[in-house]
Amino acid sequence: MRFSLGARVATTATALGTALGAFASMGTATAAAAVPNGEWAPFTRCPVDAPAMLAADGLTRTPQCVVSSSPSGSIKLGKTTVTTGRTNLQIGVVQNSDGTSSVVAPAGGALVADSATVPGGLLGLMCPSNIPVVTAICEQLDDSSLNKITATVESVGTPYAFDQTAGILTDQPIVAIPVRIHLENPFLGSKCYIGTADNPVVLRPENRQFPEFGMSFFRGDGTAADDGEMSRISLTGATQNDSTFTVPGASGCGLGLFGLIDAAVNAKTGLPSASGNNSLTLNDTRTYLAGLNAPGTFAPDAGKRLSQNWHSAVD
């Protein structure tokens, strides 16, 4: 019985893990995180207390936790390429008996990532320009600390169009992730974004290689045990890429200067940018999935049991 259920979890984990590793290079700059014990350790932000997770009965709906991280990568938007640092994605997933699944994001957002420095700063992003007010700004930036600009990719909605089968294959879109890129610099103001909630950048990553597979069993509190009621799938070493997404123009930049800064940024960086001119690459993704081995034995409270177990490893 365990072997059958474990295999089912493994298939789901492969689909989820290889897909979601590709999204781990994007996110908000900060988020609160717990420090779970043992096998739970990577799952610092799993939304185990979200209503959809708690309502999973273990029969028609099975709750799981997923985390995916990457130490490095890059994202190219139009003419600008930014190297990314440490990244982390965490979500809950409810697997439905009809083969579909639903993604649940933590309250603080699914994506967390280090901010990246944009090469060339503002000088590279919008200078030179034929717009007088922008030219005046450019003249103040030479050898100035005001030139530095950072970019942080943030989620602006819940992932959708998840394809479980594509997660274990290569060169097929796995899931759609809507994001926006927050550009930060004193001259840009606090609301300068590439993409918005209404018009996001939608990433559809694909596997470029298969991850290495591992599986372990543990008790509810995270202690490793062959007879534990929990299992964890490990999927490591995969590289993912997407070069099909489109990128809208920048907006909200420049302290209310009637869109002049937006225009300068878009002109210099080649935005909006059509599909084929942009790309996302993530290196050495490490993805883990945790769930109950036999969720049906806890019906109708499988979601509550998962939450209880996670909290027992944290509290």
mmCIF file of C-alpha atoms in Angstrom:
data_model
loop_
_atom_site.group_PDB
_atom_site.id
_atom_site.type_symbol
_atom_site.label_atom_id
_atom_site.label_comp_id
_atom_site.label_asym_id
_atom_site.label_seq_id
_atom_site.Cartn_x
_atom_site.Cartn_y
_atom_site.Cartn_z
ATOM 1 C CA MET A 1 0.000 0.000 0.000
ATOM 2 C CA ARG A 2 2.757 2.435 0.890
ATOM 3 C CA PHE A 3 4.634 1.714 -2.310
ATOM 4 C CA SER A 4 1.576 2.512 -4.419
ATOM 5 C CA LEU A 5 0.813 5.736 -2.595
ATOM 6 C CA GLY A 6 4.455 6.743 -2.533
ATOM 7 C CA ALA A 7 4.678 6.263 -6.287
ATOM 8 C CA ARG A 8 1.638 8.449 -6.752
ATOM 9 C CA VAL A 9 3.207 11.161 -4.601
ATOM 10 C CA ALA A 10 6.459 10.797 -6.531
ATOM 11 C CA THR A 11 4.750 11.345 -9.864
ATOM 12 C CA THR A 12 2.986 14.416 -8.537
ATOM 13 C CA ALA A 13 6.185 15.712 -6.983
ATOM 14 C CA THR A 14 8.134 15.313 -10.196
ATOM 15 C CA ALA A 15 5.500 17.262 -12.064
ATOM 16 C CA LEU A 16 5.321 19.966 -9.451
ATOM 17 C CA GLY A 17 8.957 20.132 -8.542
ATOM 18 C CA THR A 18 10.518 20.418 -11.964
ATOM 19 C CA ALA A 19 7.956 23.007 -12.923
ATOM 20 C CA LEU A 20 8.142 25.097 -9.844
ATOM 21 C CA GLY A 21 11.881 25.230 -9.739
ATOM 22 C CA ALA A 22 11.620 27.567 -12.696
ATOM 23 C CA PHE A 23 9.689 30.115 -10.732
ATOM 24 C CA ALA A 24 11.992 30.262 -7.826
ATOM 25 C CA SER A 25 14.095 33.033 -9.330
ATOM 26 C CA MET A 26 11.332 35.519 -8.832
ATOM 27 C CA GLY A 27 9.740 37.101 -5.832
ATOM 28 C CA THR A 28 9.454 39.680 -3.138
ATOM 29 C CA ALA A 29 12.566 40.832 -1.342
ATOM 30 C CA THR A 30 11.546 39.800 2.188
ATOM 31 C CA ALA A 31 9.127 37.473 3.939
ATOM 32 C CA ALA A 32 8.737 36.039 7.416
ATOM 33 C CA ALA A 33 9.732 32.390 7.702
ATOM 34 C CA ALA A 34 9.505 29.684 10.314
ATOM 35 C CA VAL A 35 12.343 27.241 11.040
ATOM 36 C CA PRO A 36 10.885 23.717 10.890
ATOM 37 C CA ASN A 37 12.600 20.615 12.216
ATOM 38 C CA GLY A 38 14.217 17.783 10.279
ATOM 39 C CA GLU A 39 12.658 16.749 6.981
ATOM 40 C CA TRP A 40 10.324 19.724 7.208
ATOM 41 C CA ALA A 41 13.284 22.144 7.174
ATOM 42 C CA PRO A 42 12.904 23.479 3.596
ATOM 43 C CA PHE A 43 9.173 24.171 4.059
ATOM 44 C CA THR A 44 9.422 27.425 5.968
ATOM 45 C CA ARG A 45 6.350 29.102 4.433
ATOM 46 C CA CYS A 46 3.967 26.325 3.388
ATOM 47 C CA PRO A 47 0.396 27.717 3.629
ATOM 48 C CA VAL A 48 -0.872 24.786 5.677
ATOM 49 C CA ASP A 49 -3.494 26.946 7.391
ATOM 50 C CA ALA A 50 -5.029 28.324 4.196
ATOM 51 C CA PRO A 51 -8.756 27.381 3.959
ATOM 52 C CA ALA A 52 -8.286 25.355 0.755
ATOM 53 C CA MET A 53 -5.492 23.321 2.341
ATOM 54 C CA LEU A 54 -7.380 22.698 5.585
ATOM 55 C CA ALA A 55 -10.497 21.656 3.645
ATOM 56 C CA ALA A 56 -8.663 18.931 1.692
ATOM 57 C CA ASP A 57 -10.274 15.683 2.830
ATOM 58 C CA GLY A 58 -7.611 13.227 1.668
ATOM 59 C CA LEU A 59 -9.960 11.398 -0.701
ATOM 60 C CA THR A 60 -11.113 13.775 -3.425
ATOM 61 C CA ARG A 61 -8.567 16.425 -2.493
ATOM 62 C CA THR A 62 -5.028 15.794 -1.257
ATOM 63 C CA PRO A 63 -2.893 18.573 0.298
ATOM 64 C CA GLN A 64 0.856 18.897 -0.265
ATOM 65 C CA CYS A 65 3.655 21.389 0.389
ATOM 66 C CA VAL A 66 6.153 22.399 -2.296
ATOM 67 C CA VAL A 67 9.351 24.435 -2.071
ATOM 68 C CA SER A 68 11.797 25.176 -4.874
ATOM 69 C CA SER A 69 14.993 27.203 -4.741
ATOM 70 C CA SER A 70 17.843 28.214 -7.023
ATOM 71 C CA PRO A 71 21.216 29.782 -6.172
ATOM 72 C CA SER A 72 21.564 31.699 -9.448
ATOM 73 C CA GLY A 73 20.144 32.410 -12.876
ATOM 74 C CA SER A 74 19.333 35.241 -15.241
ATOM 75 C CA ILE A 75 16.374 37.028 -16.791
ATOM 76 C CA LYS A 76 16.466 38.980 -20.047
ATOM 77 C CA LEU A 77 13.800 41.611 -20.716
ATOM 78 C CA GLY A 78 14.121 43.288 -24.089
ATOM 79 C CA LYS A 79 17.707 44.530 -24.326
ATOM 80 C CA THR A 80 18.499 44.187 -20.614
ATOM 81 C CA THR A 81 19.837 41.051 -18.906
ATOM 82 C CA VAL A 82 20.004 40.805 -15.114
ATOM 83 C CA THR A 83 21.817 38.078 -13.162
ATOM 84 C CA THR A 84 19.699 36.732 -10.319
ATOM 85 C CA GLY A 85 20.853 35.532 -6.897
ATOM 86 C CA ARG A 86 19.239 33.284 -4.302
ATOM 87 C CA THR A 87 15.567 32.573 -4.912
ATOM 88 C CA ASN A 88 12.804 30.637 -3.208
ATOM 89 C CA LEU A 89 9.265 29.632 -4.117
ATOM 90 C CA GLN A 90 6.852 28.003 -1.650
ATOM 91 C CA ILE A 91 3.265 26.983 -2.267
ATOM 92 C CA GLY A 92 0.599 24.566 -1.185
ATOM 93 C CA VAL A 93 -0.944 22.282 -3.786
ATOM 94 C CA VAL A 94 -4.287 20.504 -3.587
ATOM 95 C CA GLN A 95 -4.385 17.477 -5.898
ATOM 96 C CA ASN A 96 -7.916 16.632 -7.027
ATOM 97 C CA SER A 97 -9.186 13.136 -7.772
ATOM 98 C CA ASP A 98 -10.041 14.132 -11.355
ATOM 99 C CA GLY A 99 -6.348 14.758 -12.101
ATOM 100 C CA THR A 100 -6.462 18.537 -11.800
ATOM 101 C CA SER A 101 -4.745 20.557 -9.114
ATOM 102 C CA SER A 102 -5.052 23.928 -7.407
ATOM 103 C CA VAL A 103 -2.198 26.123 -6.224
ATOM 104 C CA VAL A 104 -2.392 27.935 -2.875
ATOM 105 C CA ALA A 105 0.038 30.782 -2.174
ATOM 106 C CA PRO A 106 1.241 31.847 1.287
ATOM 107 C CA ALA A 107 -0.385 35.008 2.618
ATOM 108 C CA GLY A 108 2.836 36.984 2.092
ATOM 109 C CA GLY A 109 3.302 35.800 -1.485
ATOM 110 C CA ALA A 110 4.740 32.664 -3.028
ATOM 111 C CA LEU A 111 7.976 34.163 -4.341
ATOM 112 C CA VAL A 112 10.971 35.412 -2.374
ATOM 113 C CA ALA A 113 14.234 36.488 -4.018
ATOM 114 C CA ASP A 114 17.300 38.622 -3.487
ATOM 115 C CA SER A 115 17.095 41.920 -5.345
ATOM 116 C CA ALA A 116 19.401 42.091 -8.353
ATOM 117 C CA THR A 117 21.529 45.014 -9.514
ATOM 118 C CA VAL A 118 20.749 46.226 -13.027
ATOM 119 C CA PRO A 119 23.979 46.486 -15.081
ATOM 120 C CA GLY A 120 24.859 50.086 -15.872
ATOM 121 C CA GLY A 121 22.274 51.471 -13.465
ATOM 122 C CA LEU A 122 20.146 54.380 -14.647
ATOM 123 C CA LEU A 123 22.837 55.393 -17.126
ATOM 124 C CA GLY A 124 22.360 52.066 -18.830
ATOM 125 C CA LEU A 125 18.599 51.986 -18.371
ATOM 126 C CA MET A 126 17.566 55.370 -19.788
ATOM 127 C CA CYS A 127 20.609 57.393 -20.866
ATOM 128 C CA PRO A 128 21.307 59.054 -23.240
ATOM 129 C CA SER A 129 17.880 60.425 -24.082
ATOM 130 C CA ASN A 130 16.389 63.142 -26.278
ATOM 131 C CA ILE A 131 13.917 64.026 -23.523
ATOM 132 C CA PRO A 132 15.232 67.230 -21.811
ATOM 133 C CA VAL A 133 14.169 66.335 -18.256
ATOM 134 C CA VAL A 134 15.745 62.894 -18.621
ATOM 135 C CA THR A 135 18.937 64.421 -20.032
ATOM 136 C CA ALA A 136 19.138 66.661 -16.957
ATOM 137 C CA ILE A 137 18.898 63.588 -14.714
ATOM 138 C CA CYS A 138 21.514 61.749 -16.762
ATOM 139 C CA GLU A 139 23.995 64.591 -16.277
ATOM 140 C CA GLN A 140 23.762 64.126 -12.514
ATOM 141 C CA LEU A 141 24.398 60.389 -12.584
ATOM 142 C CA ASP A 142 27.954 60.133 -13.852
ATOM 143 C CA ASP A 143 30.061 58.520 -11.090
ATOM 144 C CA SER A 144 27.155 58.976 -8.673
ATOM 145 C CA SER A 145 25.746 56.565 -6.143
ATOM 146 C CA LEU A 146 22.356 57.679 -7.427
ATOM 147 C CA ASN A 147 23.056 55.661 -10.561
ATOM 148 C CA LYS A 148 22.474 52.286 -8.857
ATOM 149 C CA ILE A 149 19.195 50.569 -9.655
ATOM 150 C CA THR A 150 17.860 47.277 -8.292
ATOM 151 C CA ALA A 151 15.236 44.966 -9.752
ATOM 152 C CA THR A 152 13.036 42.534 -7.848
ATOM 153 C CA VAL A 153 10.610 40.170 -9.554
ATOM 154 C CA GLU A 154 7.326 39.821 -7.665
ATOM 155 C CA SER A 155 4.333 37.557 -8.106
ATOM 156 C CA VAL A 156 1.094 39.399 -8.888
ATOM 157 C CA GLY A 157 -1.302 36.484 -8.840
ATOM 158 C CA THR A 158 -1.662 32.784 -8.208
ATOM 159 C CA PRO A 159 -0.045 30.403 -10.726
ATOM 160 C CA TYR A 160 -2.412 28.739 -13.201
ATOM 161 C CA ALA A 161 -2.554 26.383 -16.211
ATOM 162 C CA PHE A 162 -0.522 23.781 -14.348
ATOM 163 C CA ASP A 163 0.282 20.697 -16.455
ATOM 164 C CA GLN A 164 1.384 17.782 -14.285
ATOM 165 C CA THR A 165 2.542 15.639 -17.206
ATOM 166 C CA ALA A 166 4.748 18.420 -18.582
ATOM 167 C CA GLY A 167 6.514 18.511 -15.216
ATOM 168 C CA ILE A 168 8.192 15.161 -15.867
ATOM 169 C CA LEU A 169 8.986 15.913 -19.527
ATOM 170 C CA THR A 170 11.233 18.429 -21.253
ATOM 171 C CA ASP A 171 10.482 21.349 -23.581
ATOM 172 C CA GLN A 172 6.810 21.626 -22.653
ATOM 173 C CA PRO A 173 5.206 24.520 -20.698
ATOM 174 C CA ILE A 174 4.485 23.422 -17.154
ATOM 175 C CA VAL A 175 2.589 26.286 -15.529
ATOM 176 C CA ALA A 176 1.857 29.984 -16.003
ATOM 177 C CA ILE A 177 3.201 32.434 -13.415
ATOM 178 C CA PRO A 178 2.144 36.117 -13.572
ATOM 179 C CA VAL A 179 4.846 38.496 -12.284
ATOM 180 C CA ARG A 180 6.009 42.093 -12.372
ATOM 181 C CA ILE A 181 9.514 43.578 -11.997
ATOM 182 C CA HIS A 182 9.983 46.338 -9.435
ATOM 183 C CA LEU A 183 12.699 48.837 -10.423
ATOM 184 C CA GLU A 184 14.048 50.892 -7.504
ATOM 185 C CA ASN A 185 16.107 54.100 -7.562
ATOM 186 C CA PRO A 186 15.494 57.587 -6.067
ATOM 187 C CA PHE A 187 14.832 59.072 -9.511
ATOM 188 C CA LEU A 188 12.362 56.315 -10.407
ATOM 189 C CA GLY A 189 10.173 56.674 -7.324
ATOM 190 C CA SER A 190 8.587 53.779 -5.456
ATOM 191 C CA LYS A 191 6.040 52.634 -8.056
ATOM 192 C CA CYS A 192 8.198 51.882 -11.085
ATOM 193 C CA TYR A 193 7.324 48.479 -12.533
ATOM 194 C CA ILE A 194 7.716 46.441 -15.678
ATOM 195 C CA GLY A 195 4.385 44.682 -15.848
ATOM 196 C CA THR A 196 1.383 45.202 -13.602
ATOM 197 C CA ALA A 197 -1.289 43.118 -11.910
ATOM 198 C CA ASP A 198 -3.578 43.793 -14.865
ATOM 199 C CA ASN A 199 -0.870 43.328 -17.511
ATOM 200 C CA PRO A 200 1.784 41.033 -16.025
ATOM 201 C CA VAL A 201 4.766 39.233 -17.450
ATOM 202 C CA VAL A 202 3.541 35.618 -17.665
ATOM 203 C CA LEU A 203 6.290 33.023 -17.406
ATOM 204 C CA ARG A 204 5.758 29.477 -18.709
ATOM 205 C CA PRO A 205 8.967 27.602 -17.896
ATOM 206 C CA GLU A 206 10.022 24.321 -19.437
ATOM 207 C CA ASN A 207 12.453 21.655 -18.249
ATOM 208 C CA ARG A 208 15.756 21.529 -20.080
ATOM 209 C CA GLN A 209 16.952 18.461 -18.183
ATOM 210 C CA PHE A 210 15.557 15.961 -15.717
ATOM 211 C CA PRO A 211 16.253 16.372 -11.993
ATOM 212 C CA GLU A 212 17.818 13.745 -9.760
ATOM 213 C CA PHE A 213 15.172 11.961 -7.711
ATOM 214 C CA GLY A 214 15.181 11.024 -4.028
ATOM 215 C CA MET A 215 12.567 10.057 -1.441
ATOM 216 C CA SER A 216 12.509 9.902 2.362
ATOM 217 C CA PHE A 217 9.931 9.111 5.062
ATOM 218 C CA PHE A 218 9.428 10.913 8.359
ATOM 219 C CA ARG A 219 7.146 11.400 11.319
ATOM 220 C CA GLY A 220 4.814 14.364 11.647
ATOM 221 C CA ASP A 221 7.360 16.375 13.651
ATOM 222 C CA GLY A 222 10.023 16.021 10.935
ATOM 223 C CA THR A 223 12.010 13.166 12.496
ATOM 224 C CA ALA A 224 13.276 10.742 9.853
ATOM 225 C CA ALA A 225 11.606 7.313 10.155
ATOM 226 C CA ASP A 226 10.993 4.535 7.644
ATOM 227 C CA ASP A 227 7.549 3.985 9.153
ATOM 228 C CA GLY A 228 6.662 7.692 9.294
ATOM 229 C CA GLU A 229 3.271 8.882 8.047
ATOM 230 C CA MET A 230 4.897 11.611 5.909
ATOM 231 C CA SER A 231 7.100 11.450 2.820
ATOM 232 C CA ARG A 232 9.363 13.949 1.094
ATOM 233 C CA ILE A 233 10.326 13.949 -2.562
ATOM 234 C CA SER A 234 13.638 15.568 -3.537
ATOM 235 C CA LEU A 235 14.266 16.780 -7.098
ATOM 236 C CA THR A 236 17.644 18.409 -7.546
ATOM 237 C CA GLY A 237 19.989 19.749 -10.208
ATOM 238 C CA ALA A 238 17.470 20.685 -12.901
ATOM 239 C CA THR A 239 17.816 23.714 -15.190
ATOM 240 C CA GLN A 240 14.691 25.433 -16.501
ATOM 241 C CA ASN A 241 14.135 28.030 -19.207
ATOM 242 C CA ASP A 242 11.408 30.071 -20.858
ATOM 243 C CA SER A 243 11.938 32.243 -23.929
ATOM 244 C CA THR A 244 8.314 32.599 -25.034
ATOM 245 C CA PHE A 245 6.967 35.301 -22.738
ATOM 246 C CA THR A 246 6.179 38.875 -23.751
ATOM 247 C CA VAL A 247 7.140 41.915 -21.683
ATOM 248 C CA PRO A 248 5.006 45.082 -21.428
ATOM 249 C CA GLY A 249 6.499 48.538 -21.043
ATOM 250 C CA ALA A 250 7.558 50.167 -17.785
ATOM 251 C CA SER A 251 5.009 52.287 -15.932
ATOM 252 C CA GLY A 252 4.780 54.405 -12.799
ATOM 253 C CA CYS A 253 8.405 55.579 -13.044
ATOM 254 C CA GLY A 254 9.788 59.048 -12.449
ATOM 255 C CA LEU A 255 8.007 60.768 -9.574
ATOM 256 C CA GLY A 256 4.990 61.825 -11.623
ATOM 257 C CA LEU A 257 6.822 63.357 -14.590
ATOM 258 C CA PHE A 258 3.913 62.611 -16.929
ATOM 259 C CA GLY A 259 5.345 59.358 -18.230
ATOM 260 C CA LEU A 260 8.607 60.893 -19.460
ATOM 261 C CA ILE A 261 10.780 58.503 -17.438
ATOM 262 C CA ASP A 262 8.635 55.568 -18.551
ATOM 263 C CA ALA A 263 9.215 56.569 -22.166
ATOM 264 C CA ALA A 264 12.972 56.896 -21.685
ATOM 265 C CA VAL A 265 13.276 53.524 -19.940
ATOM 266 C CA ASN A 266 11.171 51.790 -22.583
ATOM 267 C CA ALA A 267 13.089 53.345 -25.473
ATOM 268 C CA LYS A 268 16.518 52.402 -24.103
ATOM 269 C CA THR A 269 15.616 48.866 -22.988
ATOM 270 C CA GLY A 270 13.464 47.903 -25.965
ATOM 271 C CA LEU A 271 10.148 47.574 -24.164
ATOM 272 C CA PRO A 272 7.477 46.433 -24.831
ATOM 273 C CA SER A 273 9.259 43.306 -26.028
ATOM 274 C CA ALA A 274 7.679 40.510 -28.066
ATOM 275 C CA SER A 275 7.934 36.780 -27.472
ATOM 276 C CA GLY A 276 11.318 35.410 -28.508
ATOM 277 C CA ASN A 277 13.268 38.479 -27.374
ATOM 278 C CA ASN A 278 13.129 37.633 -23.660
ATOM 279 C CA SER A 279 14.311 34.688 -21.586
ATOM 280 C CA LEU A 280 14.484 33.217 -18.101
ATOM 281 C CA THR A 281 17.153 30.721 -17.039
ATOM 282 C CA LEU A 282 17.483 29.101 -13.601
ATOM 283 C CA ASN A 283 20.431 27.018 -12.493
ATOM 284 C CA ASP A 284 20.633 24.008 -10.170
ATOM 285 C CA THR A 285 17.052 24.140 -8.889
ATOM 286 C CA ARG A 286 16.319 22.183 -5.734
ATOM 287 C CA THR A 287 12.717 21.198 -5.227
ATOM 288 C CA TYR A 288 11.056 19.325 -2.370
ATOM 289 C CA LEU A 289 7.485 18.091 -1.924
ATOM 290 C CA ALA A 290 6.003 16.821 1.342
ATOM 291 C CA GLY A 291 2.695 15.084 1.902
ATOM 292 C CA LEU A 292 0.895 12.350 3.800
ATOM 293 C CA ASN A 293 1.725 8.815 2.610
ATOM 294 C CA ALA A 294 -1.867 7.626 2.945
ATOM 295 C CA PRO A 295 -4.025 10.756 3.077
ATOM 296 C CA GLY A 296 -7.230 8.722 2.800
ATOM 297 C CA THR A 297 -6.653 7.225 6.243
ATOM 298 C CA PHE A 298 -7.079 10.709 7.721
ATOM 299 C CA ALA A 299 -10.276 11.543 5.789
ATOM 300 C CA PRO A 300 -12.022 13.882 6.033
ATOM 301 C CA ASP A 301 -9.274 15.722 7.941
ATOM 302 C CA ALA A 302 -6.142 15.186 5.829
ATOM 303 C CA GLY A 303 -5.596 18.923 5.466
ATOM 304 C CA LYS A 304 -5.916 19.451 9.181
ATOM 305 C CA ARG A 305 -3.497 16.595 9.823
ATOM 306 C CA LEU A 306 -0.908 18.102 7.469
ATOM 307 C CA SER A 307 -1.244 21.441 9.254
ATOM 308 C CA GLN A 308 -0.939 19.783 12.650
ATOM 309 C CA ASN A 309 2.213 17.948 11.579
ATOM 310 C CA TRP A 310 3.859 21.067 10.161
ATOM 311 C CA HIS A 311 3.143 23.038 13.315
ATOM 312 C CA SER A 312 4.522 20.228 15.466
ATOM 313 C CA ALA A 313 7.828 20.655 13.629
ATOM 314 C CA VAL A 314 7.816 24.434 14.062
ATOM 315 C CA ASP A 315 6.266 25.202 17.455
#
